[in-house]
Amino acid sequence: MKLAVDCRMLGTGGIGTYIAELIPLFLEKYSCLLVGRGEDISAYADNPHAELCPCSTGAFSIRELIAFPKSAAARINACDAYYTPYCNIPSGIKVPVFSTIHDVVFLDVPGLASKTGTAVRRWFYKRAVRKSRAVFTVSKFSAGRITELLKCRKPVVVTYSAVPSWLQNGMSAPVKKDGSILFVGNIKKHKGLHVLLPAFRRAVENGLASQLVIVGNADNFRTGDDRILHDIEKMPEGSVRFTGKVSDAELKKLYEGASLLVQPSLYEGFGLPPLEALTLGTNALISDIPVFREIYAQYPVTFFKSGDSSDLSLKLPSCVHLPPPQNVPQLYSFRHTFDLISAAMDFYRL
């Protein structure tokens, strides 16, 4: 089978990492047409199973929907199927399509976008469902929400996500913990930073001698959420540190050195930071939302009551002093993700 793979989101955060991990696996099994920016796909130029299709048309753009380059569409339509790691599908694609919807958080959590923004996202989700032979997602929780909220009658195949290779490569001996508490996320309300900050302040007032390390820039919080800024300003001096933008290597060191990762999310499609932390020998204290109960049921994590700062503040001190996690299972891998995607494409393509 010759597979066209949408690579246009390479280098764009989580989706970019997701497709970057899958491309080498696709190339092991299929002859692939890689569609993306020339500078991104050039790394595969010497692979005998790769054919490059440079395309600068942006994902989720008007041009993608009404004027996708005919030359690119023709090359895609000469393949047997088209795979995209997200829910954006260009116009003019006539071969079987397989798309990925990681979550429908914008439909499930009010206020994350304007009414117009939410409507646009719903339209893209529904269009992906309509055009796809099967839809992939990363948890049973997300599969249920996709089926319900999008009235999806197409197959929804759970393929899960996994820790990226850059985080696992060259894993070193255990690093001495520095006592810090790590938050990896953003200021969107479903990430739960507004739950963590008062919990951390209360724990510090009760004697917790840890620094909260927030991966990101302080300026983002000043311009994005006044409540978050107010909570941070009430913290004891020096108790909160912003890292600024970090590289993959720097993030890996932060994971390794921290004594605890806290993931206070109110909603996730999968929720990768706890898995990344555990992989690097750091404990995780996470909210007991349904998707975390699903994904981390067999992992040595500690749960706290979702949205409950009081419960979180009580558990922070004891979790900071836990010994590094032992017997961390290896349930998720991109090899396993690929096998599930490949089997579904082979089955539903015909």
mmCIF file of C-alpha atoms in Angstrom:
data_model
loop_
_atom_site.group_PDB
_atom_site.id
_atom_site.type_symbol
_atom_site.label_atom_id
_atom_site.label_comp_id
_atom_site.label_asym_id
_atom_site.label_seq_id
_atom_site.Cartn_x
_atom_site.Cartn_y
_atom_site.Cartn_z
ATOM 1 C CA MET A 1 0.000 0.000 0.000
ATOM 2 C CA LYS A 2 1.155 3.519 -0.764
ATOM 3 C CA LEU A 3 0.179 5.931 1.988
ATOM 4 C CA ALA A 4 0.025 9.718 1.840
ATOM 5 C CA VAL A 5 0.950 11.182 5.221
ATOM 6 C CA ASP A 6 0.124 14.751 6.207
ATOM 7 C CA CYS A 7 3.334 16.111 7.747
ATOM 8 C CA ARG A 8 2.387 19.795 7.691
ATOM 9 C CA MET A 9 2.178 20.003 11.485
ATOM 10 C CA LEU A 10 5.731 18.807 12.103
ATOM 11 C CA GLY A 11 7.394 21.134 14.578
ATOM 12 C CA THR A 12 4.138 22.511 15.994
ATOM 13 C CA GLY A 13 4.042 21.172 19.536
ATOM 14 C CA GLY A 14 2.227 18.037 20.621
ATOM 15 C CA ILE A 15 0.724 17.137 17.238
ATOM 16 C CA GLY A 16 4.082 17.735 15.588
ATOM 17 C CA THR A 17 5.787 15.366 18.033
ATOM 18 C CA TYR A 18 3.041 12.786 17.533
ATOM 19 C CA ILE A 19 3.437 12.635 13.743
ATOM 20 C CA ALA A 20 7.250 12.823 13.971
ATOM 21 C CA GLU A 21 7.214 9.612 16.028
ATOM 22 C CA LEU A 22 4.892 7.840 13.590
ATOM 23 C CA ILE A 23 6.602 8.732 10.292
ATOM 24 C CA PRO A 24 9.581 6.336 10.683
ATOM 25 C CA LEU A 25 7.163 3.530 11.543
ATOM 26 C CA PHE A 26 4.984 4.256 8.511
ATOM 27 C CA LEU A 27 8.117 4.137 6.366
ATOM 28 C CA GLU A 28 8.997 0.702 7.710
ATOM 29 C CA LYS A 29 5.771 -0.813 6.382
ATOM 30 C CA TYR A 30 4.541 1.406 3.557
ATOM 31 C CA SER A 31 5.753 3.391 0.620
ATOM 32 C CA CYS A 32 4.858 6.903 1.776
ATOM 33 C CA LEU A 33 4.165 10.236 0.143
ATOM 34 C CA LEU A 34 5.162 12.794 2.792
ATOM 35 C CA VAL A 35 3.208 16.028 2.372
ATOM 36 C CA GLY A 36 4.641 19.025 4.221
ATOM 37 C CA ARG A 37 6.981 21.967 4.277
ATOM 38 C CA GLY A 38 10.162 21.245 2.377
ATOM 39 C CA GLU A 39 12.440 21.999 5.318
ATOM 40 C CA ASP A 40 10.509 19.581 7.538
ATOM 41 C CA ILE A 41 10.281 16.589 5.221
ATOM 42 C CA SER A 42 13.778 16.934 3.736
ATOM 43 C CA ALA A 43 15.126 14.789 6.576
ATOM 44 C CA TYR A 44 13.490 11.787 4.865
ATOM 45 C CA ALA A 45 14.851 12.489 1.388
ATOM 46 C CA ASP A 46 17.277 9.548 1.508
ATOM 47 C CA ASN A 47 14.741 7.025 2.755
ATOM 48 C CA PRO A 48 13.977 4.594 -0.094
ATOM 49 C CA HIS A 49 10.340 4.308 1.019
ATOM 50 C CA ALA A 50 9.731 8.071 1.117
ATOM 51 C CA GLU A 51 8.533 10.317 -1.696
ATOM 52 C CA LEU A 52 8.489 14.005 -0.831
ATOM 53 C CA CYS A 53 5.631 16.342 -1.705
ATOM 54 C CA PRO A 54 6.552 19.891 -0.617
ATOM 55 C CA CYS A 55 3.445 21.838 0.351
ATOM 56 C CA SER A 56 3.343 25.208 2.108
ATOM 57 C CA THR A 57 -0.451 25.388 2.432
ATOM 58 C CA GLY A 58 -1.165 25.761 6.131
ATOM 59 C CA ALA A 59 -3.335 23.428 8.150
ATOM 60 C CA PHE A 60 -6.735 24.896 9.076
ATOM 61 C CA SER A 61 -6.388 27.600 6.434
ATOM 62 C CA ILE A 62 -8.937 28.865 3.914
ATOM 63 C CA ARG A 63 -6.613 27.803 1.119
ATOM 64 C CA GLU A 64 -6.531 24.259 2.483
ATOM 65 C CA LEU A 65 -10.319 24.098 2.234
ATOM 66 C CA ILE A 66 -11.019 25.776 -1.096
ATOM 67 C CA ALA A 67 -7.766 26.004 -3.060
ATOM 68 C CA PHE A 68 -5.458 23.204 -1.983
ATOM 69 C CA PRO A 69 -2.772 22.854 -4.690
ATOM 70 C CA LYS A 70 -4.078 20.588 -7.427
ATOM 71 C CA SER A 71 -0.634 19.118 -7.988
ATOM 72 C CA ALA A 72 -0.420 17.997 -4.357
ATOM 73 C CA ALA A 73 -3.983 16.660 -4.401
ATOM 74 C CA ALA A 74 -3.215 14.688 -7.570
ATOM 75 C CA ARG A 75 -0.172 13.072 -5.976
ATOM 76 C CA ILE A 76 -2.185 12.234 -2.853
ATOM 77 C CA ASN A 77 -4.956 10.726 -4.971
ATOM 78 C CA ALA A 78 -2.414 8.472 -6.667
ATOM 79 C CA CYS A 79 -1.915 6.806 -3.256
ATOM 80 C CA ASP A 80 -4.108 4.162 -1.661
ATOM 81 C CA ALA A 81 -5.013 6.141 1.468
ATOM 82 C CA TYR A 82 -4.407 9.435 3.245
ATOM 83 C CA TYR A 83 -3.505 9.784 6.943
ATOM 84 C CA THR A 84 -3.594 13.000 8.959
ATOM 85 C CA PRO A 85 -2.547 13.254 12.630
ATOM 86 C CA TYR A 86 -5.289 15.788 13.311
ATOM 87 C CA CYS A 87 -8.750 16.687 12.058
ATOM 88 C CA ASN A 88 -7.732 18.919 9.145
ATOM 89 C CA ILE A 89 -8.372 17.441 5.686
ATOM 90 C CA PRO A 90 -7.569 19.368 2.488
ATOM 91 C CA SER A 91 -10.061 19.762 -0.333
ATOM 92 C CA GLY A 92 -9.856 17.486 -3.346
ATOM 93 C CA ILE A 93 -8.845 14.281 -1.533
ATOM 94 C CA LYS A 94 -10.594 11.299 -3.128
ATOM 95 C CA VAL A 95 -8.771 8.318 -1.637
ATOM 96 C CA PRO A 96 -9.810 6.783 1.714
ATOM 97 C CA VAL A 97 -9.040 9.199 4.560
ATOM 98 C CA PHE A 98 -8.048 8.395 8.136
ATOM 99 C CA SER A 99 -7.920 11.241 10.652
ATOM 100 C CA THR A 100 -7.126 11.723 14.331
ATOM 101 C CA ILE A 101 -9.195 13.640 16.875
ATOM 102 C CA HIS A 102 -7.174 13.737 20.078
ATOM 103 C CA ASP A 103 -9.951 15.294 22.152
ATOM 104 C CA VAL A 104 -13.019 17.515 21.914
ATOM 105 C CA VAL A 105 -12.134 19.731 24.865
ATOM 106 C CA PHE A 106 -13.433 22.870 23.154
ATOM 107 C CA LEU A 107 -16.880 21.297 22.944
ATOM 108 C CA ASP A 108 -16.803 19.840 26.444
ATOM 109 C CA VAL A 109 -15.391 22.783 28.430
ATOM 110 C CA PRO A 110 -17.355 26.051 28.094
ATOM 111 C CA GLY A 111 -15.415 29.261 27.678
ATOM 112 C CA LEU A 112 -12.196 27.939 26.145
ATOM 113 C CA ALA A 113 -13.060 29.722 22.907
ATOM 114 C CA SER A 114 -15.611 32.247 21.706
ATOM 115 C CA LYS A 115 -18.930 30.993 20.355
ATOM 116 C CA THR A 116 -17.562 31.484 16.860
ATOM 117 C CA GLY A 117 -14.323 29.688 17.690
ATOM 118 C CA THR A 118 -16.201 26.769 19.207
ATOM 119 C CA ALA A 119 -18.498 26.556 16.181
ATOM 120 C CA VAL A 120 -15.517 26.527 13.806
ATOM 121 C CA ARG A 121 -13.872 23.728 15.743
ATOM 122 C CA ARG A 122 -17.088 21.711 15.784
ATOM 123 C CA TRP A 123 -17.300 22.140 12.000
ATOM 124 C CA PHE A 124 -13.744 20.835 11.520
ATOM 125 C CA TYR A 125 -14.412 17.871 13.827
ATOM 126 C CA LYS A 126 -17.636 16.960 12.031
ATOM 127 C CA ARG A 127 -16.014 17.376 8.617
ATOM 128 C CA ALA A 128 -13.217 15.011 9.656
ATOM 129 C CA VAL A 129 -15.759 12.438 10.819
ATOM 130 C CA ARG A 130 -17.745 12.777 7.602
ATOM 131 C CA LYS A 131 -14.715 12.354 5.322
ATOM 132 C CA SER A 132 -12.895 9.607 7.261
ATOM 133 C CA ARG A 133 -13.257 5.851 6.896
ATOM 134 C CA ALA A 134 -12.284 5.624 10.562
ATOM 135 C CA VAL A 135 -11.314 8.132 13.236
ATOM 136 C CA PHE A 136 -8.393 7.564 15.593
ATOM 137 C CA THR A 137 -8.181 8.925 19.128
ATOM 138 C CA VAL A 138 -5.953 8.533 22.176
ATOM 139 C CA SER A 139 -8.214 7.180 24.951
ATOM 140 C CA LYS A 140 -11.489 5.393 25.528
ATOM 141 C CA PHE A 141 -12.666 8.552 27.258
ATOM 142 C CA SER A 142 -12.069 10.632 24.120
ATOM 143 C CA ALA A 143 -13.690 7.960 21.962
ATOM 144 C CA GLY A 144 -16.851 8.206 24.043
ATOM 145 C CA ARG A 145 -16.947 11.999 23.856
ATOM 146 C CA ILE A 146 -16.362 11.964 20.085
ATOM 147 C CA THR A 147 -19.152 9.462 19.585
ATOM 148 C CA GLU A 148 -21.579 11.435 21.752
ATOM 149 C CA LEU A 149 -20.808 15.062 20.952
ATOM 150 C CA LEU A 150 -20.199 14.611 17.215
ATOM 151 C CA LYS A 151 -22.909 11.971 16.757
ATOM 152 C CA CYS A 152 -20.151 9.907 15.156
ATOM 153 C CA ARG A 153 -21.279 6.693 13.494
ATOM 154 C CA LYS A 154 -17.900 5.951 11.925
ATOM 155 C CA PRO A 155 -15.494 3.537 13.656
ATOM 156 C CA VAL A 156 -13.576 5.325 16.442
ATOM 157 C CA VAL A 157 -10.343 3.431 17.081
ATOM 158 C CA VAL A 158 -8.431 4.001 20.324
ATOM 159 C CA THR A 159 -4.689 4.031 19.582
ATOM 160 C CA TYR A 160 -3.375 5.815 22.712
ATOM 161 C CA SER A 161 -0.332 8.084 22.803
ATOM 162 C CA ALA A 162 3.170 7.520 24.173
ATOM 163 C CA VAL A 163 6.369 9.084 25.474
ATOM 164 C CA PRO A 164 8.425 10.578 22.602
ATOM 165 C CA SER A 165 11.790 9.089 21.740
ATOM 166 C CA TRP A 166 13.751 12.289 22.534
ATOM 167 C CA LEU A 167 12.756 11.922 26.166
ATOM 168 C CA GLN A 168 13.823 8.283 26.391
ATOM 169 C CA ASN A 169 17.017 8.460 24.333
ATOM 170 C CA GLY A 170 20.236 8.448 26.312
ATOM 171 C CA MET A 171 18.509 7.926 29.636
ATOM 172 C CA SER A 172 21.076 8.516 32.350
ATOM 173 C CA ALA A 173 21.564 7.153 35.850
ATOM 174 C CA PRO A 174 19.051 8.385 38.452
ATOM 175 C CA VAL A 175 19.413 12.122 39.095
ATOM 176 C CA LYS A 176 19.439 13.545 42.611
ATOM 177 C CA LYS A 177 16.098 15.195 43.272
ATOM 178 C CA ASP A 178 16.058 18.906 44.063
ATOM 179 C CA GLY A 179 12.787 18.989 46.021
ATOM 180 C CA SER A 180 10.938 20.986 43.364
ATOM 181 C CA ILE A 181 7.348 20.507 42.224
ATOM 182 C CA LEU A 182 6.887 20.680 38.462
ATOM 183 C CA PHE A 183 3.892 21.892 36.444
ATOM 184 C CA VAL A 184 3.945 21.279 32.679
ATOM 185 C CA GLY A 185 0.954 22.736 30.878
ATOM 186 C CA ASN A 186 -0.636 26.064 29.994
ATOM 187 C CA ILE A 187 -3.027 28.604 31.501
ATOM 188 C CA LYS A 188 -6.195 27.269 29.901
ATOM 189 C CA LYS A 189 -8.617 26.616 32.704
ATOM 190 C CA HIS A 190 -8.971 22.885 32.047
ATOM 191 C CA LYS A 191 -5.261 22.446 32.894
ATOM 192 C CA GLY A 192 -6.079 23.271 36.512
ATOM 193 C CA LEU A 193 -3.323 25.733 37.420
ATOM 194 C CA HIS A 194 -5.970 27.719 39.306
ATOM 195 C CA VAL A 195 -6.419 24.615 41.487
ATOM 196 C CA LEU A 196 -2.701 24.043 42.041
ATOM 197 C CA LEU A 197 -1.680 27.578 43.023
ATOM 198 C CA PRO A 198 -3.857 27.998 46.148
ATOM 199 C CA ALA A 199 -3.075 24.401 47.148
ATOM 200 C CA PHE A 200 0.657 25.058 46.873
ATOM 201 C CA ARG A 201 0.404 28.348 48.778
ATOM 202 C CA ARG A 202 -1.467 26.640 51.608
ATOM 203 C CA ALA A 203 1.096 23.819 51.734
ATOM 204 C CA VAL A 204 3.981 26.335 51.857
ATOM 205 C CA GLU A 205 2.277 28.239 54.677
ATOM 206 C CA ASN A 206 2.077 24.918 56.527
ATOM 207 C CA GLY A 207 5.797 24.271 56.168
ATOM 208 C CA LEU A 208 6.362 22.774 52.700
ATOM 209 C CA ALA A 209 9.902 23.747 51.647
ATOM 210 C CA SER A 210 9.570 23.255 47.884
ATOM 211 C CA GLN A 211 9.683 25.519 44.885
ATOM 212 C CA LEU A 212 6.944 25.319 42.262
ATOM 213 C CA VAL A 213 8.528 25.286 38.799
ATOM 214 C CA ILE A 214 6.156 26.300 36.012
ATOM 215 C CA VAL A 215 7.330 25.464 32.515
ATOM 216 C CA GLY A 216 6.582 28.555 30.452
ATOM 217 C CA ASN A 217 6.913 32.332 30.421
ATOM 218 C CA ALA A 218 5.543 34.589 33.147
ATOM 219 C CA ASP A 219 4.435 37.072 30.459
ATOM 220 C CA ASN A 220 1.938 34.525 29.150
ATOM 221 C CA PHE A 221 0.249 34.492 32.534
ATOM 222 C CA ARG A 222 0.213 38.283 32.817
ATOM 223 C CA THR A 223 -1.579 38.652 29.510
ATOM 224 C CA GLY A 224 -3.763 35.575 29.651
ATOM 225 C CA ASP A 225 -5.436 35.185 33.016
ATOM 226 C CA ASP A 226 -5.691 37.860 35.714
ATOM 227 C CA ARG A 227 -6.799 35.334 38.323
ATOM 228 C CA ILE A 228 -3.692 33.226 37.760
ATOM 229 C CA LEU A 229 -1.481 36.326 38.042
ATOM 230 C CA HIS A 230 -3.231 37.360 41.262
ATOM 231 C CA ASP A 231 -2.659 33.911 42.786
ATOM 232 C CA ILE A 232 1.012 33.972 41.812
ATOM 233 C CA GLU A 233 1.525 37.441 43.311
ATOM 234 C CA LYS A 234 0.237 36.137 46.666
ATOM 235 C CA MET A 235 2.912 33.443 46.802
ATOM 236 C CA PRO A 236 5.874 33.775 49.203
ATOM 237 C CA GLU A 237 8.849 35.367 47.455
ATOM 238 C CA GLY A 238 10.957 32.847 45.555
ATOM 239 C CA SER A 239 8.475 30.003 45.922
ATOM 240 C CA VAL A 240 7.440 30.046 42.252
ATOM 241 C CA ARG A 241 9.820 29.974 39.301
ATOM 242 C CA PHE A 242 9.017 30.293 35.609
ATOM 243 C CA THR A 243 11.428 28.510 33.311
ATOM 244 C CA GLY A 244 10.695 30.505 30.186
ATOM 245 C CA LYS A 245 10.647 28.626 26.903
ATOM 246 C CA VAL A 246 12.670 25.422 27.217
ATOM 247 C CA SER A 247 14.209 22.985 24.764
ATOM 248 C CA ASP A 248 13.444 19.267 24.816
ATOM 249 C CA ALA A 249 16.772 18.627 26.561
ATOM 250 C CA GLU A 250 16.024 21.259 29.208
ATOM 251 C CA LEU A 251 12.544 19.862 29.815
ATOM 252 C CA LYS A 252 14.029 16.405 30.263
ATOM 253 C CA LYS A 253 16.407 17.747 32.942
ATOM 254 C CA LEU A 254 13.500 19.450 34.716
ATOM 255 C CA TYR A 255 11.571 16.179 34.787
ATOM 256 C CA GLU A 256 14.602 14.280 36.082
ATOM 257 C CA GLY A 257 15.445 16.775 38.807
ATOM 258 C CA ALA A 258 11.953 17.413 40.142
ATOM 259 C CA SER A 259 10.731 15.541 43.192
ATOM 260 C CA LEU A 260 7.128 15.630 42.005
ATOM 261 C CA LEU A 261 5.036 16.430 38.944
ATOM 262 C CA VAL A 262 1.554 17.763 39.642
ATOM 263 C CA GLN A 263 -1.056 17.430 36.904
ATOM 264 C CA PRO A 264 -4.232 19.122 38.215
ATOM 265 C CA SER A 265 -6.137 18.897 34.916
ATOM 266 C CA LEU A 266 -9.911 19.072 34.874
ATOM 267 C CA TYR A 267 -10.003 17.600 31.360
ATOM 268 C CA GLU A 268 -7.569 15.815 29.033
ATOM 269 C CA GLY A 269 -7.706 13.616 25.974
ATOM 270 C CA PHE A 270 -4.770 11.549 27.240
ATOM 271 C CA GLY A 271 -2.512 13.650 29.492
ATOM 272 C CA LEU A 272 1.132 12.912 28.717
ATOM 273 C CA PRO A 273 3.227 14.758 31.392
ATOM 274 C CA PRO A 274 2.586 12.188 34.169
ATOM 275 C CA LEU A 275 3.786 9.405 31.864
ATOM 276 C CA GLU A 276 6.853 11.438 30.907
ATOM 277 C CA ALA A 277 7.619 12.130 34.572
ATOM 278 C CA LEU A 278 7.263 8.488 35.620
ATOM 279 C CA THR A 279 9.489 7.406 32.725
ATOM 280 C CA LEU A 280 12.229 9.676 34.088
ATOM 281 C CA GLY A 281 11.885 8.529 37.695
ATOM 282 C CA THR A 282 9.649 11.288 39.048
ATOM 283 C CA ASN A 283 6.436 10.729 40.979
ATOM 284 C CA ALA A 284 3.145 12.146 39.765
ATOM 285 C CA LEU A 285 0.233 13.582 41.754
ATOM 286 C CA ILE A 286 -2.738 13.833 39.416
ATOM 287 C CA SER A 287 -6.435 14.655 39.472
ATOM 288 C CA ASP A 288 -8.881 11.764 39.522
ATOM 289 C CA ILE A 289 -10.619 12.685 36.267
ATOM 290 C CA PRO A 290 -12.003 9.746 34.234
ATOM 291 C CA VAL A 291 -9.306 9.777 31.560
ATOM 292 C CA PHE A 292 -6.510 9.683 34.151
ATOM 293 C CA ARG A 293 -8.237 6.816 35.938
ATOM 294 C CA GLU A 294 -8.223 5.032 32.571
ATOM 295 C CA ILE A 295 -4.695 5.833 31.399
ATOM 296 C CA TYR A 296 -2.897 5.556 34.752
ATOM 297 C CA ALA A 297 -4.876 2.753 36.395
ATOM 298 C CA GLN A 298 -1.807 0.485 36.465
ATOM 299 C CA TYR A 299 0.787 3.175 37.221
ATOM 300 C CA PRO A 300 2.297 4.188 40.586
ATOM 301 C CA VAL A 301 0.614 7.598 40.734
ATOM 302 C CA THR A 302 -1.249 9.375 43.522
ATOM 303 C CA PHE A 303 -4.704 10.768 42.790
ATOM 304 C CA PHE A 304 -6.354 13.769 44.396
ATOM 305 C CA LYS A 305 -9.945 14.910 44.112
ATOM 306 C CA SER A 306 -10.355 16.857 40.874
ATOM 307 C CA GLY A 307 -10.783 20.594 41.409
ATOM 308 C CA ASP A 308 -10.246 20.303 45.171
ATOM 309 C CA SER A 309 -7.369 22.553 46.274
ATOM 310 C CA SER A 310 -7.758 21.458 49.898
ATOM 311 C CA ASP A 311 -7.257 17.788 49.058
ATOM 312 C CA LEU A 312 -4.325 18.650 46.814
ATOM 313 C CA SER A 313 -2.650 20.773 49.505
ATOM 314 C CA LEU A 314 -2.871 17.894 51.979
ATOM 315 C CA LYS A 315 -1.235 15.439 49.574
ATOM 316 C CA LEU A 316 1.561 17.656 48.269
ATOM 317 C CA PRO A 317 3.946 17.340 51.282
ATOM 318 C CA SER A 318 3.833 13.549 51.517
ATOM 319 C CA CYS A 319 4.162 13.057 47.752
ATOM 320 C CA VAL A 320 7.223 15.327 47.532
ATOM 321 C CA HIS A 321 9.061 12.977 49.892
ATOM 322 C CA LEU A 322 8.069 9.680 48.269
ATOM 323 C CA PRO A 323 10.921 7.504 46.961
ATOM 324 C CA PRO A 324 11.253 7.441 43.157
ATOM 325 C CA PRO A 325 8.581 5.321 41.446
ATOM 326 C CA GLN A 326 9.356 1.640 41.027
ATOM 327 C CA ASN A 327 8.032 -0.972 38.588
ATOM 328 C CA VAL A 328 6.699 1.574 36.100
ATOM 329 C CA PRO A 329 4.847 -0.483 33.448
ATOM 330 C CA GLN A 330 5.503 -0.086 29.739
ATOM 331 C CA LEU A 331 1.933 -0.031 28.459
ATOM 332 C CA TYR A 332 2.194 2.662 25.804
ATOM 333 C CA SER A 333 4.608 3.053 22.923
ATOM 334 C CA PHE A 334 4.464 4.587 19.477
ATOM 335 C CA ARG A 335 5.161 1.133 18.062
ATOM 336 C CA HIS A 336 1.938 -0.056 19.667
ATOM 337 C CA THR A 337 0.144 3.100 18.473
ATOM 338 C CA PHE A 338 1.359 2.479 14.932
ATOM 339 C CA ASP A 339 0.305 -1.174 14.993
ATOM 340 C CA LEU A 340 -3.236 -0.176 15.961
ATOM 341 C CA ILE A 341 -3.396 2.550 13.288
ATOM 342 C CA SER A 342 -1.974 0.258 10.619
ATOM 343 C CA ALA A 343 -4.358 -2.594 11.412
ATOM 344 C CA ALA A 344 -7.336 -0.250 11.290
ATOM 345 C CA MET A 345 -6.264 1.279 7.967
ATOM 346 C CA ASP A 346 -5.761 -2.139 6.421
ATOM 347 C CA PHE A 347 -9.208 -3.225 7.653
ATOM 348 C CA TYR A 348 -11.301 -0.109 6.875
ATOM 349 C CA ARG A 349 -9.584 0.987 3.645
ATOM 350 C CA LEU A 350 -11.416 -1.609 1.539
#
